[in-house]
Amino acid sequence: MGLFNLWKPRGAAKYISAPDNQRIVAAVRAAEQQTSGEVRVFLETRCKYVNPIDRAAEIFFGLKMDQTDQRNGVLVYVAFKDHQFAIFADEGIYRATGADYWHTEANKMLEEFSREHYVDGLVNVIGDIGQALKQAFPYDNKGDKNELPDDIVFGS
């Protein structure tokens, strides 16, 4: 028996299997391939605030997502045990899409989550966000770079 057999995921990581983790990260990478925009996913067990938008904002700024060149980062936030989520977009992409776009995407996630299709909900909304970013901030092969990591960030 190796040491790796003793590891057990903690916090929010226990809600996502390794294949689901890979699927979500692949969705982030695919979304970012045709845009200069950035997408991050933050998963935790409980929301520290009553309003998940406030928590998402804290995480967004804590991860320095507001420091992308074109202010086009988007955070998808989920607190599993509290059944809360939020999508937090930086000012560049928010201005380009408008509030209705983000309400529609949140409703799509809610619909998937209500059927307990959590990974599908995340993957689908990430794909939609990628398309919105592509429209507003198309990829420029002369200067675009991946400004933020693609991996899921797991909170407690």
mmCIF file with all atom_site columns, C-alpha atoms in Angstrom:
data_model
loop_
_atom_site.group_PDB
_atom_site.id
_atom_site.type_symbol
_atom_site.label_atom_id
_atom_site.label_alt_id
_atom_site.label_comp_id
_atom_site.label_asym_id
_atom_site.label_entity_id
_atom_site.label_seq_id
_atom_site.pdbx_PDB_ins_code
_atom_site.Cartn_x
_atom_site.Cartn_y
_atom_site.Cartn_z
_atom_site.occupancy
_atom_site.B_iso_or_equiv
_atom_site.pdbx_formal_charge
_atom_site.auth_seq_id
_atom_site.auth_comp_id
_atom_site.auth_asym_id
_atom_site.auth_atom_id
_atom_site.pdbx_PDB_model_num
ATOM 1   C CA . MET A 1 1   ? 0.000   0.000  0.000   1.00 0.00 ? 1   MET A CA 1
ATOM 2   C CA . GLY A 1 2   ? 1.494   3.330  -1.074  1.00 0.00 ? 2   GLY A CA 1
ATOM 3   C CA . LEU A 1 3   ? 1.211   6.644  0.688   1.00 0.00 ? 3   LEU A CA 1
ATOM 4   C CA . PHE A 1 4   ? -1.040  8.009  -2.045  1.00 0.00 ? 4   PHE A CA 1
ATOM 5   C CA . ASN A 1 5   ? -3.736  5.514  -1.061  1.00 0.00 ? 5   ASN A CA 1
ATOM 6   C CA . LEU A 1 6   ? -4.047  7.278  2.295   1.00 0.00 ? 6   LEU A CA 1
ATOM 7   C CA . TRP A 1 7   ? -4.917  10.687 0.832   1.00 0.00 ? 7   TRP A CA 1
ATOM 8   C CA . LYS A 1 8   ? -8.529  11.710 1.110   1.00 0.00 ? 8   LYS A CA 1
ATOM 9   C CA . PRO A 1 9   ? -9.818  14.906 -0.449  1.00 0.00 ? 9   PRO A CA 1
ATOM 10  C CA . ARG A 1 10  ? -11.005 17.484 2.049   1.00 0.00 ? 10  ARG A CA 1
ATOM 11  C CA . GLY A 1 11  ? -13.314 20.435 1.867   1.00 0.00 ? 11  GLY A CA 1
ATOM 12  C CA . ALA A 1 12  ? -14.916 21.074 -1.493  1.00 0.00 ? 12  ALA A CA 1
ATOM 13  C CA . ALA A 1 13  ? -12.475 18.765 -3.298  1.00 0.00 ? 13  ALA A CA 1
ATOM 14  C CA . LYS A 1 14  ? -14.431 15.763 -2.026  1.00 0.00 ? 14  LYS A CA 1
ATOM 15  C CA . TYR A 1 15  ? -17.445 16.823 -4.121  1.00 0.00 ? 15  TYR A CA 1
ATOM 16  C CA . ILE A 1 16  ? -15.590 16.577 -7.422  1.00 0.00 ? 16  ILE A CA 1
ATOM 17  C CA . SER A 1 17  ? -14.139 13.322 -8.751  1.00 0.00 ? 17  SER A CA 1
ATOM 18  C CA . ALA A 1 18  ? -10.812 13.317 -10.573 1.00 0.00 ? 18  ALA A CA 1
ATOM 19  C CA . PRO A 1 19  ? -12.517 12.812 -13.990 1.00 0.00 ? 19  PRO A CA 1
ATOM 20  C CA . ASP A 1 20  ? -14.978 15.629 -13.227 1.00 0.00 ? 20  ASP A CA 1
ATOM 21  C CA . ASN A 1 21  ? -12.093 17.870 -12.182 1.00 0.00 ? 21  ASN A CA 1
ATOM 22  C CA . GLN A 1 22  ? -10.391 17.151 -15.502 1.00 0.00 ? 22  GLN A CA 1
ATOM 23  C CA . ARG A 1 23  ? -13.632 17.833 -17.378 1.00 0.00 ? 23  ARG A CA 1
ATOM 24  C CA . ILE A 1 24  ? -14.075 21.230 -15.707 1.00 0.00 ? 24  ILE A CA 1
ATOM 25  C CA . VAL A 1 25  ? -10.449 22.221 -16.301 1.00 0.00 ? 25  VAL A CA 1
ATOM 26  C CA . ALA A 1 26  ? -10.765 21.110 -19.945 1.00 0.00 ? 26  ALA A CA 1
ATOM 27  C CA . ALA A 1 27  ? -13.854 23.334 -20.264 1.00 0.00 ? 27  ALA A CA 1
ATOM 28  C CA . VAL A 1 28  ? -11.885 26.296 -18.888 1.00 0.00 ? 28  VAL A CA 1
ATOM 29  C CA . ARG A 1 29  ? -9.033  25.665 -21.325 1.00 0.00 ? 29  ARG A CA 1
ATOM 30  C CA . ALA A 1 30  ? -11.428 25.299 -24.257 1.00 0.00 ? 30  ALA A CA 1
ATOM 31  C CA . ALA A 1 31  ? -13.244 28.509 -23.278 1.00 0.00 ? 31  ALA A CA 1
ATOM 32  C CA . GLU A 1 32  ? -9.974  30.425 -23.155 1.00 0.00 ? 32  GLU A CA 1
ATOM 33  C CA . GLN A 1 33  ? -8.555  29.121 -26.454 1.00 0.00 ? 33  GLN A CA 1
ATOM 34  C CA . GLN A 1 34  ? -10.372 31.675 -28.598 1.00 0.00 ? 34  GLN A CA 1
ATOM 35  C CA . THR A 1 35  ? -10.255 34.686 -26.295 1.00 0.00 ? 35  THR A CA 1
ATOM 36  C CA . SER A 1 36  ? -7.915  36.840 -24.280 1.00 0.00 ? 36  SER A CA 1
ATOM 37  C CA . GLY A 1 37  ? -10.400 36.478 -21.394 1.00 0.00 ? 37  GLY A CA 1
ATOM 38  C CA . GLU A 1 38  ? -9.820  34.396 -18.300 1.00 0.00 ? 38  GLU A CA 1
ATOM 39  C CA . VAL A 1 39  ? -12.155 31.989 -16.492 1.00 0.00 ? 39  VAL A CA 1
ATOM 40  C CA . ARG A 1 40  ? -11.571 30.574 -13.009 1.00 0.00 ? 40  ARG A CA 1
ATOM 41  C CA . VAL A 1 41  ? -13.628 28.170 -10.937 1.00 0.00 ? 41  VAL A CA 1
ATOM 42  C CA . PHE A 1 42  ? -13.656 28.327 -7.133  1.00 0.00 ? 42  PHE A CA 1
ATOM 43  C CA . LEU A 1 43  ? -15.382 25.563 -5.182  1.00 0.00 ? 43  LEU A CA 1
ATOM 44  C CA . GLU A 1 44  ? -15.850 25.432 -1.430  1.00 0.00 ? 44  GLU A CA 1
ATOM 45  C CA . THR A 1 45  ? -18.047 23.706 1.093   1.00 0.00 ? 45  THR A CA 1
ATOM 46  C CA . ARG A 1 46  ? -19.690 26.703 2.752   1.00 0.00 ? 46  ARG A CA 1
ATOM 47  C CA . CYS A 1 47  ? -20.246 30.335 1.806   1.00 0.00 ? 47  CYS A CA 1
ATOM 48  C CA . LYS A 1 48  ? -18.752 32.606 4.449   1.00 0.00 ? 48  LYS A CA 1
ATOM 49  C CA . TYR A 1 49  ? -21.281 35.351 3.666   1.00 0.00 ? 49  TYR A CA 1
ATOM 50  C CA . VAL A 1 50  ? -25.035 35.447 3.328   1.00 0.00 ? 50  VAL A CA 1
ATOM 51  C CA . ASN A 1 51  ? -24.731 36.823 -0.194  1.00 0.00 ? 51  ASN A CA 1
ATOM 52  C CA . PRO A 1 52  ? -22.624 34.585 -2.478  1.00 0.00 ? 52  PRO A CA 1
ATOM 53  C CA . ILE A 1 53  ? -21.879 37.562 -4.755  1.00 0.00 ? 53  ILE A CA 1
ATOM 54  C CA . ASP A 1 54  ? -20.017 39.189 -1.850  1.00 0.00 ? 54  ASP A CA 1
ATOM 55  C CA . ARG A 1 55  ? -18.020 36.004 -1.309  1.00 0.00 ? 55  ARG A CA 1
ATOM 56  C CA . ALA A 1 56  ? -17.313 35.676 -5.034  1.00 0.00 ? 56  ALA A CA 1
ATOM 57  C CA . ALA A 1 57  ? -16.095 39.289 -5.109  1.00 0.00 ? 57  ALA A CA 1
ATOM 58  C CA . GLU A 1 58  ? -13.746 38.625 -2.181  1.00 0.00 ? 58  GLU A CA 1
ATOM 59  C CA . ILE A 1 59  ? -12.326 35.578 -3.956  1.00 0.00 ? 59  ILE A CA 1
ATOM 60  C CA . PHE A 1 60  ? -12.129 37.367 -7.314  1.00 0.00 ? 60  PHE A CA 1
ATOM 61  C CA . PHE A 1 61  ? -10.015 40.181 -5.900  1.00 0.00 ? 61  PHE A CA 1
ATOM 62  C CA . GLY A 1 62  ? -8.048  37.807 -3.655  1.00 0.00 ? 62  GLY A CA 1
ATOM 63  C CA . LEU A 1 63  ? -7.041  35.778 -6.724  1.00 0.00 ? 63  LEU A CA 1
ATOM 64  C CA . LYS A 1 64  ? -6.038  39.053 -8.420  1.00 0.00 ? 64  LYS A CA 1
ATOM 65  C CA . MET A 1 65  ? -8.449  38.395 -11.261 1.00 0.00 ? 65  MET A CA 1
ATOM 66  C CA . ASP A 1 66  ? -8.985  42.131 -11.608 1.00 0.00 ? 66  ASP A CA 1
ATOM 67  C CA . GLN A 1 67  ? -5.412  42.495 -12.823 1.00 0.00 ? 67  GLN A CA 1
ATOM 68  C CA . THR A 1 68  ? -5.889  41.062 -16.304 1.00 0.00 ? 68  THR A CA 1
ATOM 69  C CA . ASP A 1 69  ? -4.833  43.456 -19.057 1.00 0.00 ? 69  ASP A CA 1
ATOM 70  C CA . GLN A 1 70  ? -8.344  43.935 -20.454 1.00 0.00 ? 70  GLN A CA 1
ATOM 71  C CA . ARG A 1 71  ? -10.320 43.439 -17.225 1.00 0.00 ? 71  ARG A CA 1
ATOM 72  C CA . ASN A 1 72  ? -11.996 40.385 -18.738 1.00 0.00 ? 72  ASN A CA 1
ATOM 73  C CA . GLY A 1 73  ? -11.777 37.754 -16.018 1.00 0.00 ? 73  GLY A CA 1
ATOM 74  C CA . VAL A 1 74  ? -14.785 35.735 -14.852 1.00 0.00 ? 74  VAL A CA 1
ATOM 75  C CA . LEU A 1 75  ? -15.077 33.732 -11.634 1.00 0.00 ? 75  LEU A CA 1
ATOM 76  C CA . VAL A 1 76  ? -17.586 30.897 -11.290 1.00 0.00 ? 76  VAL A CA 1
ATOM 77  C CA . TYR A 1 77  ? -18.127 30.317 -7.552  1.00 0.00 ? 77  TYR A CA 1
ATOM 78  C CA . VAL A 1 78  ? -19.947 27.406 -5.861  1.00 0.00 ? 78  VAL A CA 1
ATOM 79  C CA . ALA A 1 79  ? -20.498 26.591 -2.159  1.00 0.00 ? 79  ALA A CA 1
ATOM 80  C CA . PHE A 1 80  ? -21.757 23.001 -2.179  1.00 0.00 ? 80  PHE A CA 1
ATOM 81  C CA . LYS A 1 81  ? -23.215 22.507 1.299   1.00 0.00 ? 81  LYS A CA 1
ATOM 82  C CA . ASP A 1 82  ? -24.909 25.895 1.342   1.00 0.00 ? 82  ASP A CA 1
ATOM 83  C CA . HIS A 1 83  ? -26.297 25.384 -2.178  1.00 0.00 ? 83  HIS A CA 1
ATOM 84  C CA . GLN A 1 84  ? -25.087 28.801 -3.259  1.00 0.00 ? 84  GLN A CA 1
ATOM 85  C CA . PHE A 1 85  ? -23.277 30.006 -6.337  1.00 0.00 ? 85  PHE A CA 1
ATOM 86  C CA . ALA A 1 86  ? -22.371 33.191 -8.154  1.00 0.00 ? 86  ALA A CA 1
ATOM 87  C CA . ILE A 1 87  ? -20.772 34.308 -11.386 1.00 0.00 ? 87  ILE A CA 1
ATOM 88  C CA . PHE A 1 88  ? -18.562 37.357 -10.932 1.00 0.00 ? 88  PHE A CA 1
ATOM 89  C CA . ALA A 1 89  ? -17.328 39.179 -14.035 1.00 0.00 ? 89  ALA A CA 1
ATOM 90  C CA . ASP A 1 90  ? -14.749 41.937 -14.210 1.00 0.00 ? 90  ASP A CA 1
ATOM 91  C CA . GLU A 1 91  ? -15.805 45.323 -15.556 1.00 0.00 ? 91  GLU A CA 1
ATOM 92  C CA . GLY A 1 92  ? -14.555 44.826 -19.127 1.00 0.00 ? 92  GLY A CA 1
ATOM 93  C CA . ILE A 1 93  ? -16.616 41.724 -19.902 1.00 0.00 ? 93  ILE A CA 1
ATOM 94  C CA . TYR A 1 94  ? -19.537 42.852 -17.746 1.00 0.00 ? 94  TYR A CA 1
ATOM 95  C CA . ARG A 1 95  ? -19.851 46.070 -19.756 1.00 0.00 ? 95  ARG A CA 1
ATOM 96  C CA . ALA A 1 96  ? -19.579 44.154 -23.030 1.00 0.00 ? 96  ALA A CA 1
ATOM 97  C CA . THR A 1 97  ? -22.377 41.700 -22.165 1.00 0.00 ? 97  THR A CA 1
ATOM 98  C CA . GLY A 1 98  ? -24.718 43.532 -19.776 1.00 0.00 ? 98  GLY A CA 1
ATOM 99  C CA . ALA A 1 99  ? -26.505 42.349 -16.647 1.00 0.00 ? 99  ALA A CA 1
ATOM 100 C CA . ASP A 1 100 ? -29.156 40.300 -18.476 1.00 0.00 ? 100 ASP A CA 1
ATOM 101 C CA . TYR A 1 101 ? -26.493 37.993 -19.903 1.00 0.00 ? 101 TYR A CA 1
ATOM 102 C CA . TRP A 1 102 ? -25.210 37.109 -16.416 1.00 0.00 ? 102 TRP A CA 1
ATOM 103 C CA . HIS A 1 103 ? -28.717 36.573 -15.031 1.00 0.00 ? 103 HIS A CA 1
ATOM 104 C CA . THR A 1 104 ? -29.427 34.187 -17.906 1.00 0.00 ? 104 THR A CA 1
ATOM 105 C CA . GLU A 1 105 ? -26.230 32.231 -17.254 1.00 0.00 ? 105 GLU A CA 1
ATOM 106 C CA . ALA A 1 106 ? -26.990 32.043 -13.531 1.00 0.00 ? 106 ALA A CA 1
ATOM 107 C CA . ASN A 1 107 ? -30.463 30.719 -14.319 1.00 0.00 ? 107 ASN A CA 1
ATOM 108 C CA . LYS A 1 108 ? -28.954 28.045 -16.578 1.00 0.00 ? 108 LYS A CA 1
ATOM 109 C CA . MET A 1 109 ? -26.668 26.968 -13.748 1.00 0.00 ? 109 MET A CA 1
ATOM 110 C CA . LEU A 1 110 ? -29.574 26.944 -11.310 1.00 0.00 ? 110 LEU A CA 1
ATOM 111 C CA . GLU A 1 111 ? -31.583 24.726 -13.642 1.00 0.00 ? 111 GLU A CA 1
ATOM 112 C CA . GLU A 1 112 ? -28.739 22.204 -13.957 1.00 0.00 ? 112 GLU A CA 1
ATOM 113 C CA . PHE A 1 113 ? -27.930 22.336 -10.240 1.00 0.00 ? 113 PHE A CA 1
ATOM 114 C CA . SER A 1 114 ? -31.583 21.773 -9.302  1.00 0.00 ? 114 SER A CA 1
ATOM 115 C CA . ARG A 1 115 ? -31.363 18.457 -11.196 1.00 0.00 ? 115 ARG A CA 1
ATOM 116 C CA . GLU A 1 116 ? -28.090 17.702 -9.383  1.00 0.00 ? 116 GLU A CA 1
ATOM 117 C CA . HIS A 1 117 ? -26.128 18.031 -12.638 1.00 0.00 ? 117 HIS A CA 1
ATOM 118 C CA . TYR A 1 118 ? -23.411 20.092 -10.996 1.00 0.00 ? 118 TYR A CA 1
ATOM 119 C CA . VAL A 1 119 ? -20.549 19.324 -13.352 1.00 0.00 ? 119 VAL A CA 1
ATOM 120 C CA . ASP A 1 120 ? -22.763 19.719 -16.424 1.00 0.00 ? 120 ASP A CA 1
ATOM 121 C CA . GLY A 1 121 ? -23.930 23.073 -15.080 1.00 0.00 ? 121 GLY A CA 1
ATOM 122 C CA . LEU A 1 122 ? -20.350 24.234 -14.569 1.00 0.00 ? 122 LEU A CA 1
ATOM 123 C CA . VAL A 1 123 ? -19.109 22.946 -17.932 1.00 0.00 ? 123 VAL A CA 1
ATOM 124 C CA . ASN A 1 124 ? -22.039 24.466 -19.822 1.00 0.00 ? 124 ASN A CA 1
ATOM 125 C CA . VAL A 1 125 ? -21.778 27.892 -18.212 1.00 0.00 ? 125 VAL A CA 1
ATOM 126 C CA . ILE A 1 126 ? -17.999 27.915 -18.744 1.00 0.00 ? 126 ILE A CA 1
ATOM 127 C CA . GLY A 1 127 ? -18.598 27.172 -22.429 1.00 0.00 ? 127 GLY A CA 1
ATOM 128 C CA . ASP A 1 128 ? -21.160 29.975 -22.676 1.00 0.00 ? 128 ASP A CA 1
ATOM 129 C CA . ILE A 1 129 ? -18.803 32.397 -20.929 1.00 0.00 ? 129 ILE A CA 1
ATOM 130 C CA . GLY A 1 130 ? -16.069 31.386 -23.354 1.00 0.00 ? 130 GLY A CA 1
ATOM 131 C CA . GLN A 1 131 ? -18.327 32.306 -26.283 1.00 0.00 ? 131 GLN A CA 1
ATOM 132 C CA . ALA A 1 132 ? -19.162 35.691 -24.732 1.00 0.00 ? 132 ALA A CA 1
ATOM 133 C CA . LEU A 1 133 ? -15.480 36.353 -24.111 1.00 0.00 ? 133 LEU A CA 1
ATOM 134 C CA . LYS A 1 134 ? -14.660 35.320 -27.690 1.00 0.00 ? 134 LYS A CA 1
ATOM 135 C CA . GLN A 1 135 ? -17.193 37.844 -29.031 1.00 0.00 ? 135 GLN A CA 1
ATOM 136 C CA . ALA A 1 136 ? -15.983 40.717 -26.851 1.00 0.00 ? 136 ALA A CA 1
ATOM 137 C CA . PHE A 1 137 ? -12.286 39.837 -26.547 1.00 0.00 ? 137 PHE A CA 1
ATOM 138 C CA . PRO A 1 138 ? -11.181 37.610 -29.449 1.00 0.00 ? 138 PRO A CA 1
ATOM 139 C CA . TYR A 1 139 ? -7.854  35.828 -29.218 1.00 0.00 ? 139 TYR A CA 1
ATOM 140 C CA . ASP A 1 140 ? -4.897  37.728 -30.649 1.00 0.00 ? 140 ASP A CA 1
ATOM 141 C CA . ASN A 1 141 ? -2.039  35.338 -31.402 1.00 0.00 ? 141 ASN A CA 1
ATOM 142 C CA . LYS A 1 142 ? 0.459   38.209 -31.368 1.00 0.00 ? 142 LYS A CA 1
ATOM 143 C CA . GLY A 1 143 ? 0.163   39.158 -27.733 1.00 0.00 ? 143 GLY A CA 1
ATOM 144 C CA . ASP A 1 144 ? -2.352  37.044 -25.852 1.00 0.00 ? 144 ASP A CA 1
ATOM 145 C CA . LYS A 1 145 ? -1.154  34.877 -23.017 1.00 0.00 ? 145 LYS A CA 1
ATOM 146 C CA . ASN A 1 146 ? -2.797  32.810 -20.329 1.00 0.00 ? 146 ASN A CA 1
ATOM 147 C CA . GLU A 1 147 ? -2.739  35.320 -17.470 1.00 0.00 ? 147 GLU A CA 1
ATOM 148 C CA . LEU A 1 148 ? -4.287  33.094 -14.786 1.00 0.00 ? 148 LEU A CA 1
ATOM 149 C CA . PRO A 1 149 ? -4.083  29.369 -13.945 1.00 0.00 ? 149 PRO A CA 1
ATOM 150 C CA . ASP A 1 150 ? -6.826  27.123 -15.374 1.00 0.00 ? 150 ASP A CA 1
ATOM 151 C CA . ASP A 1 151 ? -7.033  24.722 -12.434 1.00 0.00 ? 151 ASP A CA 1
ATOM 152 C CA . ILE A 1 152 ? -9.993  24.691 -10.057 1.00 0.00 ? 152 ILE A CA 1
ATOM 153 C CA . VAL A 1 153 ? -9.344  26.507 -6.792  1.00 0.00 ? 153 VAL A CA 1
ATOM 154 C CA . PHE A 1 154 ? -10.683 24.564 -3.814  1.00 0.00 ? 154 PHE A CA 1
ATOM 155 C CA . GLY A 1 155 ? -11.627 26.341 -0.628  1.00 0.00 ? 155 GLY A CA 1
ATOM 156 C CA . SER A 1 156 ? -12.438 24.651 2.641   1.00 0.00 ? 156 SER A CA 1
#
